[in-house]
Tab-separated table of C-alpha atoms in Angstrom:
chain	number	residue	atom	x	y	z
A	26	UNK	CA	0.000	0.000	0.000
A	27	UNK	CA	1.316	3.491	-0.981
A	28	UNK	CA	2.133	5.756	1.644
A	29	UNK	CA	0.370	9.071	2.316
A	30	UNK	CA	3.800	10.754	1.522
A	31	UNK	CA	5.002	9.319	-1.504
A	32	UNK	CA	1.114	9.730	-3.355
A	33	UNK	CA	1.451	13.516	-2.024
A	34	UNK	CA	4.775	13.574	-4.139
A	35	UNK	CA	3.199	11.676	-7.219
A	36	UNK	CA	0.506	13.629	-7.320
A	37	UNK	CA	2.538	16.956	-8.069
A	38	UNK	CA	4.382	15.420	-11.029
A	39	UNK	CA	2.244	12.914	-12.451
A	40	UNK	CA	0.029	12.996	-15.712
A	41	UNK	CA	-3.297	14.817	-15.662
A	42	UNK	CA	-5.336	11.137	-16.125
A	43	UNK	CA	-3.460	9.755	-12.951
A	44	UNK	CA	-4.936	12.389	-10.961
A	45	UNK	CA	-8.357	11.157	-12.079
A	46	UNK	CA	-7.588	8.105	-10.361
A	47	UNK	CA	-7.629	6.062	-13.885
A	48	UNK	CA	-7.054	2.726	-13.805
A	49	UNK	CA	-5.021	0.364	-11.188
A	50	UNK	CA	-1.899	1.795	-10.270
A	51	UNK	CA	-0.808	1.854	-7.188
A	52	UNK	CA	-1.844	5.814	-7.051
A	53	UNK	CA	-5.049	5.083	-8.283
A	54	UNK	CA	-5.780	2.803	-5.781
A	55	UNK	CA	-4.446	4.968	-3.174
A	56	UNK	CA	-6.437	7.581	-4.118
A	57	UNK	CA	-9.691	5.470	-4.338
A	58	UNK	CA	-8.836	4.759	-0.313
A	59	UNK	CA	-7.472	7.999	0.933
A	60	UNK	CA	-10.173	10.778	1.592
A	61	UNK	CA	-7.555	13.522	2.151
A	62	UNK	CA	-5.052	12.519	-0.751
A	63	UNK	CA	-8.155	12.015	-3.329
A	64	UNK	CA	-9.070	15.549	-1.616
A	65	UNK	CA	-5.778	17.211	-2.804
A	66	UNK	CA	-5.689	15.247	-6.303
A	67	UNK	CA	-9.528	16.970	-6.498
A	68	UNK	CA	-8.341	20.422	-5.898
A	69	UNK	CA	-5.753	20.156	-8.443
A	70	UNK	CA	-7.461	19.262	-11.096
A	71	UNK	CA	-10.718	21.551	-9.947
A	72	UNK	CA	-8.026	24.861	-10.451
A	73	UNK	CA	-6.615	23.076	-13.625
A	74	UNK	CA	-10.531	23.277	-14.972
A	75	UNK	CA	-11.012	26.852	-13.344
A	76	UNK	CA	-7.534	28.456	-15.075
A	77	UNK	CA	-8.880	26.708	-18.114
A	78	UNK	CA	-12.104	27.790	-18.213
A	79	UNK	CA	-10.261	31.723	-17.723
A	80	UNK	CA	-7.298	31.454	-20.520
A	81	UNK	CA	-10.719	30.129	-22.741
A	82	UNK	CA	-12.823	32.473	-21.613
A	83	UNK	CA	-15.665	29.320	-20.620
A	84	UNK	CA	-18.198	29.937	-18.366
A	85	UNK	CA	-16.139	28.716	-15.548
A	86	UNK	CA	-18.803	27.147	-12.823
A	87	UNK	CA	-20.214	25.461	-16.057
A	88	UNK	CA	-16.759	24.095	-16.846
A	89	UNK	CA	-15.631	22.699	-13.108
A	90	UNK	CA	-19.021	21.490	-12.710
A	91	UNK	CA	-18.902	19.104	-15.409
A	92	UNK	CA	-14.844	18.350	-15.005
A	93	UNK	CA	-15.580	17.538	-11.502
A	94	UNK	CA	-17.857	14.635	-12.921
A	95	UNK	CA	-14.889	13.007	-14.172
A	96	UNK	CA	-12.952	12.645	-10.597
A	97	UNK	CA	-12.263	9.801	-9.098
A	98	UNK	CA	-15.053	8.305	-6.811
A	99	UNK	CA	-13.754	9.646	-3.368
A	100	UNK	CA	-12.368	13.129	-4.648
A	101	UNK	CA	-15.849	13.958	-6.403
A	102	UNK	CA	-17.516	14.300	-3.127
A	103	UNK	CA	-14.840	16.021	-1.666
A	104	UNK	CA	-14.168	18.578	-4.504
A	105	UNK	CA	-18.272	19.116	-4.538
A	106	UNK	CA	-17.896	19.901	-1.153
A	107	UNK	CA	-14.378	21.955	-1.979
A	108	UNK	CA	-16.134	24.323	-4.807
A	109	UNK	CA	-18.528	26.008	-3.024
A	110	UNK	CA	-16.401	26.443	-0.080
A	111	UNK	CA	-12.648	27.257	-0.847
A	112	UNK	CA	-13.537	28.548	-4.452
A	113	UNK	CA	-16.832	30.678	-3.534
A	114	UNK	CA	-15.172	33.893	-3.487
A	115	UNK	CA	-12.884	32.909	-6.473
A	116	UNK	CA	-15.677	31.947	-8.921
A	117	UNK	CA	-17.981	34.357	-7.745
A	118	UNK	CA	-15.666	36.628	-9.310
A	119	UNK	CA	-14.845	34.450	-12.256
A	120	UNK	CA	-18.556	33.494	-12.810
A	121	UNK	CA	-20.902	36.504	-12.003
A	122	UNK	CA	-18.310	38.949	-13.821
A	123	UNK	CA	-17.376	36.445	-16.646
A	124	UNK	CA	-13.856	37.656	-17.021
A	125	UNK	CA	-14.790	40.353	-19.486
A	126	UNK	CA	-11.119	40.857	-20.654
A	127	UNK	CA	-10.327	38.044	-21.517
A	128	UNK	CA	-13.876	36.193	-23.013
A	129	UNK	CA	-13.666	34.387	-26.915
A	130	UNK	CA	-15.130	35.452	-29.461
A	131	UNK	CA	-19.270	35.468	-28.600
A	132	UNK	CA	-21.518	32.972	-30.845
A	133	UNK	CA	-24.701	34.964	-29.737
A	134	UNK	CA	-26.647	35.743	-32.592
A	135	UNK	CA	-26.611	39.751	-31.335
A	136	UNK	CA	-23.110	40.103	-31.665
A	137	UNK	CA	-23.191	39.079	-35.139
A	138	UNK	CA	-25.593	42.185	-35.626
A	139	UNK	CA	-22.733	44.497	-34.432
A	140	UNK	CA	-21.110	43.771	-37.294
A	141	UNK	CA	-23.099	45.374	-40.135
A	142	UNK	CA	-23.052	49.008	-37.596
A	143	UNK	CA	-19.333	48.816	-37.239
A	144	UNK	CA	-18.798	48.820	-40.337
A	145	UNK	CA	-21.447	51.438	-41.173
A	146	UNK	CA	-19.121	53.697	-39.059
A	147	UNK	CA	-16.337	52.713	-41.012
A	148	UNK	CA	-14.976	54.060	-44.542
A	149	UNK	CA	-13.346	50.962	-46.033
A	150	UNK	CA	-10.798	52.483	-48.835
A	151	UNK	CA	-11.420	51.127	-52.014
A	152	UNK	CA	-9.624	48.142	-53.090
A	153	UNK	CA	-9.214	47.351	-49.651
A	154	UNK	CA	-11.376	44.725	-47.898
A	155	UNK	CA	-12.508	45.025	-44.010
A	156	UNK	CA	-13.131	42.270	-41.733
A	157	UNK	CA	-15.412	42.614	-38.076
A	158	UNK	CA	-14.130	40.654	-35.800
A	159	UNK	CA	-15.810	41.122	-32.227
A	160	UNK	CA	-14.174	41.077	-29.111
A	161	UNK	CA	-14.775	40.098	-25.519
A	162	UNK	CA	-16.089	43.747	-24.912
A	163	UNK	CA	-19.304	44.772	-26.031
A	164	UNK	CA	-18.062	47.841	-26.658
A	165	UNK	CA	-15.318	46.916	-28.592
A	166	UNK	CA	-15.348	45.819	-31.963
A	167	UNK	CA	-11.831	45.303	-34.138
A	168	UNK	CA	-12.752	46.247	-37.998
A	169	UNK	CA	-9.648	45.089	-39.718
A	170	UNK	CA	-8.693	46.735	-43.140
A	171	UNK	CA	-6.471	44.782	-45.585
B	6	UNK	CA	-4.592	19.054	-14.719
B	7	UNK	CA	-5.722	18.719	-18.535
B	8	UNK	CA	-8.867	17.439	-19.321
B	9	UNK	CA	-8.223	17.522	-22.666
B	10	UNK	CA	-7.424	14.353	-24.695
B	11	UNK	CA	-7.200	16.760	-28.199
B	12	UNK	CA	-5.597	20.062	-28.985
B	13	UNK	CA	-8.852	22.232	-28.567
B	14	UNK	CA	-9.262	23.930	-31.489
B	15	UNK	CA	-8.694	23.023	-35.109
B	16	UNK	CA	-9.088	25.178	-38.406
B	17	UNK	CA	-10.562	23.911	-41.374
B	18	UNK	CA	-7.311	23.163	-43.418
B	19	UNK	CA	-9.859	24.237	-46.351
B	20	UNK	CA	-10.833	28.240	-44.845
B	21	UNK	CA	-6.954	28.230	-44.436
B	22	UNK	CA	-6.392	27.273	-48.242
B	23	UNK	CA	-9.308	30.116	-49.353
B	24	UNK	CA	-7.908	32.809	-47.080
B	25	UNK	CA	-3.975	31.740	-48.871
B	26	UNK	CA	-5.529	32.323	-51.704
B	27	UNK	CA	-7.187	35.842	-50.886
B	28	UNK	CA	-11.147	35.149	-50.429
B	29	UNK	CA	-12.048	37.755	-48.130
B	30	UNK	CA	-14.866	36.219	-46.283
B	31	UNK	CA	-12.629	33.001	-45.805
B	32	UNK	CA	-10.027	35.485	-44.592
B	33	UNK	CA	-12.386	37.552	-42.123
B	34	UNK	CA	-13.622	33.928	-41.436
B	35	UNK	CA	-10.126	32.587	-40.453
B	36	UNK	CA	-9.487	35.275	-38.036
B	37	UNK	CA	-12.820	34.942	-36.563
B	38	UNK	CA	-11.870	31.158	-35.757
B	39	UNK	CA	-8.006	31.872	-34.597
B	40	UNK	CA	-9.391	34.911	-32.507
B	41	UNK	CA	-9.958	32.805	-28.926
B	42	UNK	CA	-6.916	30.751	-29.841
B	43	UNK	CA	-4.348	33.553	-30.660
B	44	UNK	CA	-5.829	35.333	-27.457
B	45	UNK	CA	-5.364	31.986	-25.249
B	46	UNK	CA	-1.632	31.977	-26.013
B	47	UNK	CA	-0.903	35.868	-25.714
B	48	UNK	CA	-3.093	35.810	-22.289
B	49	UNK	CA	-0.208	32.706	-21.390
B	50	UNK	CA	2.391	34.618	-22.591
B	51	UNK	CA	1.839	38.118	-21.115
B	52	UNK	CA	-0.538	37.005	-17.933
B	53	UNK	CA	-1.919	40.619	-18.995
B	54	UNK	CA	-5.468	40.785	-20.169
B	55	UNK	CA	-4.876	44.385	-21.849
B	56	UNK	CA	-1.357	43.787	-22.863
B	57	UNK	CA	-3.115	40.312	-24.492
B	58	UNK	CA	-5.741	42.143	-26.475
B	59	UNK	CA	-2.878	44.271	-28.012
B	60	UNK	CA	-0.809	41.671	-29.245
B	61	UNK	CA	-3.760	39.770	-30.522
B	62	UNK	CA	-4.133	42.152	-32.817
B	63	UNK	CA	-0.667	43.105	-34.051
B	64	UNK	CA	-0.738	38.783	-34.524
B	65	UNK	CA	-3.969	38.691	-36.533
B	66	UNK	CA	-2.318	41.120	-38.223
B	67	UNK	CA	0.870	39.311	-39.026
B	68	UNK	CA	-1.154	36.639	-39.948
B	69	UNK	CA	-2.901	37.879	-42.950
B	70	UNK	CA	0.370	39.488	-43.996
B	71	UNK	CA	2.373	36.074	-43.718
B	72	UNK	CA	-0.400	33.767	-44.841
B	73	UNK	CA	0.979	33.267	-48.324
B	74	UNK	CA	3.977	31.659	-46.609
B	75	UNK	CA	2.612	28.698	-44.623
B	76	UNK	CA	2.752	25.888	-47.081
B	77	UNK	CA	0.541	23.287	-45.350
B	78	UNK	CA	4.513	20.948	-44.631
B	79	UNK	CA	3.109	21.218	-40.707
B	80	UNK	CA	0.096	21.696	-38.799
B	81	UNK	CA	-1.570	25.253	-39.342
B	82	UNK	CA	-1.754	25.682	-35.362
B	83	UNK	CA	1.646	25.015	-35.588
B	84	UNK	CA	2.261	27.510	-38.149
B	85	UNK	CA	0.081	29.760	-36.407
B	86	UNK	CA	1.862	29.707	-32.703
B	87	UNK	CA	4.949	30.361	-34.895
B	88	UNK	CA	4.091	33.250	-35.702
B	89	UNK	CA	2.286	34.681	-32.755
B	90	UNK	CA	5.228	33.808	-30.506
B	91	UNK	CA	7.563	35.516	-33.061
B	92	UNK	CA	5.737	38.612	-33.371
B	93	UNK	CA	5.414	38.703	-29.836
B	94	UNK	CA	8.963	38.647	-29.270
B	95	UNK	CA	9.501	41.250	-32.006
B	96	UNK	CA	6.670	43.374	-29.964
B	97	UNK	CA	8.540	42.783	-26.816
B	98	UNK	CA	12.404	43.864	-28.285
B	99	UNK	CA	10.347	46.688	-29.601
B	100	UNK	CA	9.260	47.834	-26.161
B	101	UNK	CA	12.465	47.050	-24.678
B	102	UNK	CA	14.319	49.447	-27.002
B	103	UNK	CA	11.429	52.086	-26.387
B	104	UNK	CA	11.676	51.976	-22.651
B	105	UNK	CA	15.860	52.196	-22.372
B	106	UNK	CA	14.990	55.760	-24.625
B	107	UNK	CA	12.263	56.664	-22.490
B	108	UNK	CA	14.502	56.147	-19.363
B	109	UNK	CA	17.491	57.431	-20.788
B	110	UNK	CA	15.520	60.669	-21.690
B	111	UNK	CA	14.531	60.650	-18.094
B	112	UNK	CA	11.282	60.338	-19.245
B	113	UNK	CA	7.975	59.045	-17.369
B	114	UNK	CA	5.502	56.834	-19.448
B	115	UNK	CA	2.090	56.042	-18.306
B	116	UNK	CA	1.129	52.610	-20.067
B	117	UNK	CA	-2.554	53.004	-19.936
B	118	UNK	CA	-3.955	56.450	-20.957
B	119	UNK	CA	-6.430	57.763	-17.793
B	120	UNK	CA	-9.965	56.514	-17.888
B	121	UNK	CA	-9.128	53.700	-20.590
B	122	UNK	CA	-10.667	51.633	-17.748
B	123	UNK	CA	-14.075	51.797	-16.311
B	124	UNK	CA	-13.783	52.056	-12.590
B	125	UNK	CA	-16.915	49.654	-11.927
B	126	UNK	CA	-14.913	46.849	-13.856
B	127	UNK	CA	-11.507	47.132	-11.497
B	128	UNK	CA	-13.323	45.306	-8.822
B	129	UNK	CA	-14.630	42.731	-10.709
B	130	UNK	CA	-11.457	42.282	-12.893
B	131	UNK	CA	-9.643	41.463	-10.026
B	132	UNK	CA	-11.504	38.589	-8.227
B	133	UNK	CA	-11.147	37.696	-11.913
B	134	UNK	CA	-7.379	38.341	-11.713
B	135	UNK	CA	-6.726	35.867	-8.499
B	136	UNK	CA	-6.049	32.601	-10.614
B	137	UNK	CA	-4.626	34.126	-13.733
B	138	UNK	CA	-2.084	36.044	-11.248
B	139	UNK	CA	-1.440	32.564	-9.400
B	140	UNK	CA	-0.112	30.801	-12.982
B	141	UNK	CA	1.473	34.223	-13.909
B	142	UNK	CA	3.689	34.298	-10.619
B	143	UNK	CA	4.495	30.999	-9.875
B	144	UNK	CA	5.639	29.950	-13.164
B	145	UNK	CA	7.496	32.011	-15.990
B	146	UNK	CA	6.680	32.244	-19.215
B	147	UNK	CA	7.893	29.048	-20.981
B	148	UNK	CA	6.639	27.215	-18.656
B	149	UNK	CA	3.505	28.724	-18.403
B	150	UNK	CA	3.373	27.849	-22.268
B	151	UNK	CA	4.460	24.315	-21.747
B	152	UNK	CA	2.120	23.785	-19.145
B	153	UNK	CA	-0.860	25.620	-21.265
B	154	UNK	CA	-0.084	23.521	-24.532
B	155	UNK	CA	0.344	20.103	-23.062
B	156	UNK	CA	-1.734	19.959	-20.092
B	157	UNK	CA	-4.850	22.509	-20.748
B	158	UNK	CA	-5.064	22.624	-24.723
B	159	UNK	CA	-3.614	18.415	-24.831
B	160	UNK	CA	-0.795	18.795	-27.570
B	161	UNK	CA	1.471	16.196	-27.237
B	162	UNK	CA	5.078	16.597	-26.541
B	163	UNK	CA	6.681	16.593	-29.696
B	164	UNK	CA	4.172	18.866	-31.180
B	165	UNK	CA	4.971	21.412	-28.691
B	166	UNK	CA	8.657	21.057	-29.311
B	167	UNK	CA	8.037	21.860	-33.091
B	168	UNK	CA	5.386	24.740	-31.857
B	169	UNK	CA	7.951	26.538	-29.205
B	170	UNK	CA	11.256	25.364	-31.421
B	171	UNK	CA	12.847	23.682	-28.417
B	172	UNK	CA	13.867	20.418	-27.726
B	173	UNK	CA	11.499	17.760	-26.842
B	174	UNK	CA	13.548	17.322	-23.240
B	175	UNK	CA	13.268	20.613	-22.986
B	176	UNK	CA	9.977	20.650	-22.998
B	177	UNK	CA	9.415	18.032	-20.412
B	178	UNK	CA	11.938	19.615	-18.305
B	179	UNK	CA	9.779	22.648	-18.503
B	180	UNK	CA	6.502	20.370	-18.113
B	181	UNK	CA	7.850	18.570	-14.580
B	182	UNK	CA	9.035	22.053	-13.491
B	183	UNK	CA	5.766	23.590	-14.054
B	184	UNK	CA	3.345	20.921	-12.770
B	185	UNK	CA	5.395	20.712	-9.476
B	186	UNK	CA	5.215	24.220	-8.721
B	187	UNK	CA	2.120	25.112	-9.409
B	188	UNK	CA	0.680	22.148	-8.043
B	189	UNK	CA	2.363	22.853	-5.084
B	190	UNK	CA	1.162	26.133	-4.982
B	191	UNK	CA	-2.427	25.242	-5.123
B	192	UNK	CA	-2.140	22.422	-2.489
B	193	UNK	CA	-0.434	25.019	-0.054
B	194	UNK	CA	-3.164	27.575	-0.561
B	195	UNK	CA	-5.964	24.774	-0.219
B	196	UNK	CA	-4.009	23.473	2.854
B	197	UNK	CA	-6.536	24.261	5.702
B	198	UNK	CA	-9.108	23.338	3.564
B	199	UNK	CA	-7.866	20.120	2.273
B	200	UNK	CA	-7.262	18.937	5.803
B	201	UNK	CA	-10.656	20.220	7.097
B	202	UNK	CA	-11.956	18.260	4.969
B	203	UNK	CA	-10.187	15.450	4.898
């Protein structure tokens, strides 16, 4: 049986899958006993979802929710429990705001509409060809001339 | 960390062969579908939302201009991180050489004009901040890229080596470095919690 130490050590180096628990290695197996290392493995890969969710601009409750699904047995209750708790204050901020700055490209059907206006507002030179391309601010739209 | 099995995002090799070509909906489409992807790797790179959206641009920019030159011989994401990490470089000697003349000119630049930021956002953009600032500080940048490519967006080694123009043991020297500290840095700021619950 793997010690509490040396699955503490594993868990900061190994592969994103091990931390899931995935199949029978000896850290899986540790993890699907130990309630406090399956609770660190969970934490890791909750943040791993949540930074994800931010560099992609994903709805990020939306995201860790359905990540967390994928845990390992013991960490999934743990990390339900860990979200609300240890993260409230972080993914309030994430969540309610939406990380304006740094959001993809929208697919809602009224961005596409702010298209046509910006370029209204925009004398595209002859010869030249203009491309829309809307941002993560509303406000903000790039109208690219080439 | 990753959850993802696949690089996330792939462009249609054909949009990429219109917009070589010149179609200018296929090339308004192509930097529609590179936009989150471009702005993924500069957010990485810079850990600086604003500084991001600048560089995005000067990218899509570089882009169009150097289209004509990727020859399909490797992956267009490939191609693509190419050139966004090279322009970004080029931006960053660029500042470089404009700061020593600012400073040597005794000079005092403010980087963001006044009021190019709404004052209701600051609060906001900094609960937003907290785990962006966590990667930026703990790791630098390659490794933040490393750990971004391989572990968030699931390219595989090797691809990343090509991508970054390192050496595969480079890059999972950079990978091991990256997962232990940051991993350590989120289990030391869970700590109480972990153990609570535990």
């Amino acid at each position: 049986m793997m010690s509490c130490t040396e699955a503490r050590r594993l868990l900061l180096e190994v592969e994103p899958s091990a931390l899931r628990g995935d199949g029978d290695t000896p850290l899986a197996i540790h993890l699907r006993g130990c309630r406090s290392c399956s609770t660190a493995a969970g934490v890791i890969l909750s943040e791993g979802a949540l930074l994800d969710a931010i560099l992609s601009g994903r709805d990020a409750v939306e995201e860790v929710g359905a990540r967390v699904a994928s845990f390992p047995p013991v960490a999934r209750n743990r990390v339900r429990t860990f979200v609300p708790l240890a993260a409230a204050a972080l993914l309030a901020g994430v969540v309610l705001t939406r990380f304006p700055g740094i959001r993809p490209e929208p697919e809602a059907p009224s961005r596409q509409i702010v298209s046509p206006s910006a370029l209204a507002l925009v004398e595209v030179p002859e010869g030249r060809n203009a491309a829309v391309i809307p941002t993560s601010d509303p406000d903000l739209t790039i109208v690219w001339i080439y | 960390m990753s959850q993802n099995a696949a690089p996330t995002v792939q462009v249609d090799p054909v949009l990429v062969r219109r917009a070589r070509e010149g179609d200018p909906p296929a090339v308004e489409a192509l930097a529609k579908a590179i936009y989150p992807l471009v702005r993924r790797w500069t957010l990485v790179r810079t850990g600086d939302p604003f500084d991001a959206d600048d560089v995005t641009q000067e990218i899509l920019m570089q882009v169009v201009r150097k289209l004509e030159s990727f020859e399909g011989r490797s992956r267009f994401t490939t191609w693509l991180y190419t050139v966004a990490r090279n322009t970004h470089l080029d931006l960053q000697r660029a500042e470089h050489a404009h700061r020593r003349r600012v400073d040597a000119a005794g000079g005092v630049e403010r980087s963001r004009p006044p009021g190019s930021v709404d004052p209701g956002d600051d609060i906001d953009r900094e609960r937003s901040m907290a785990t962006l600032l966590r990667f930026v500080e703990v790791l630098p940048p390659r490794q933040r890229e490393v750990f971004n490519l391989i572990d968030l967006e699931g390219y595989s080694a090797p691809e990343v080596a090509e991508m970054m123009e390192i050496e595969p043991v480079s890059v999972r020297a950079n990978l091991f470095k990256a997962r232990t500290a940051l991993r350590a840095r989120i289990l030391a700021d869970a700590s109480e919690l972990t153990e609570e619950l535990a």
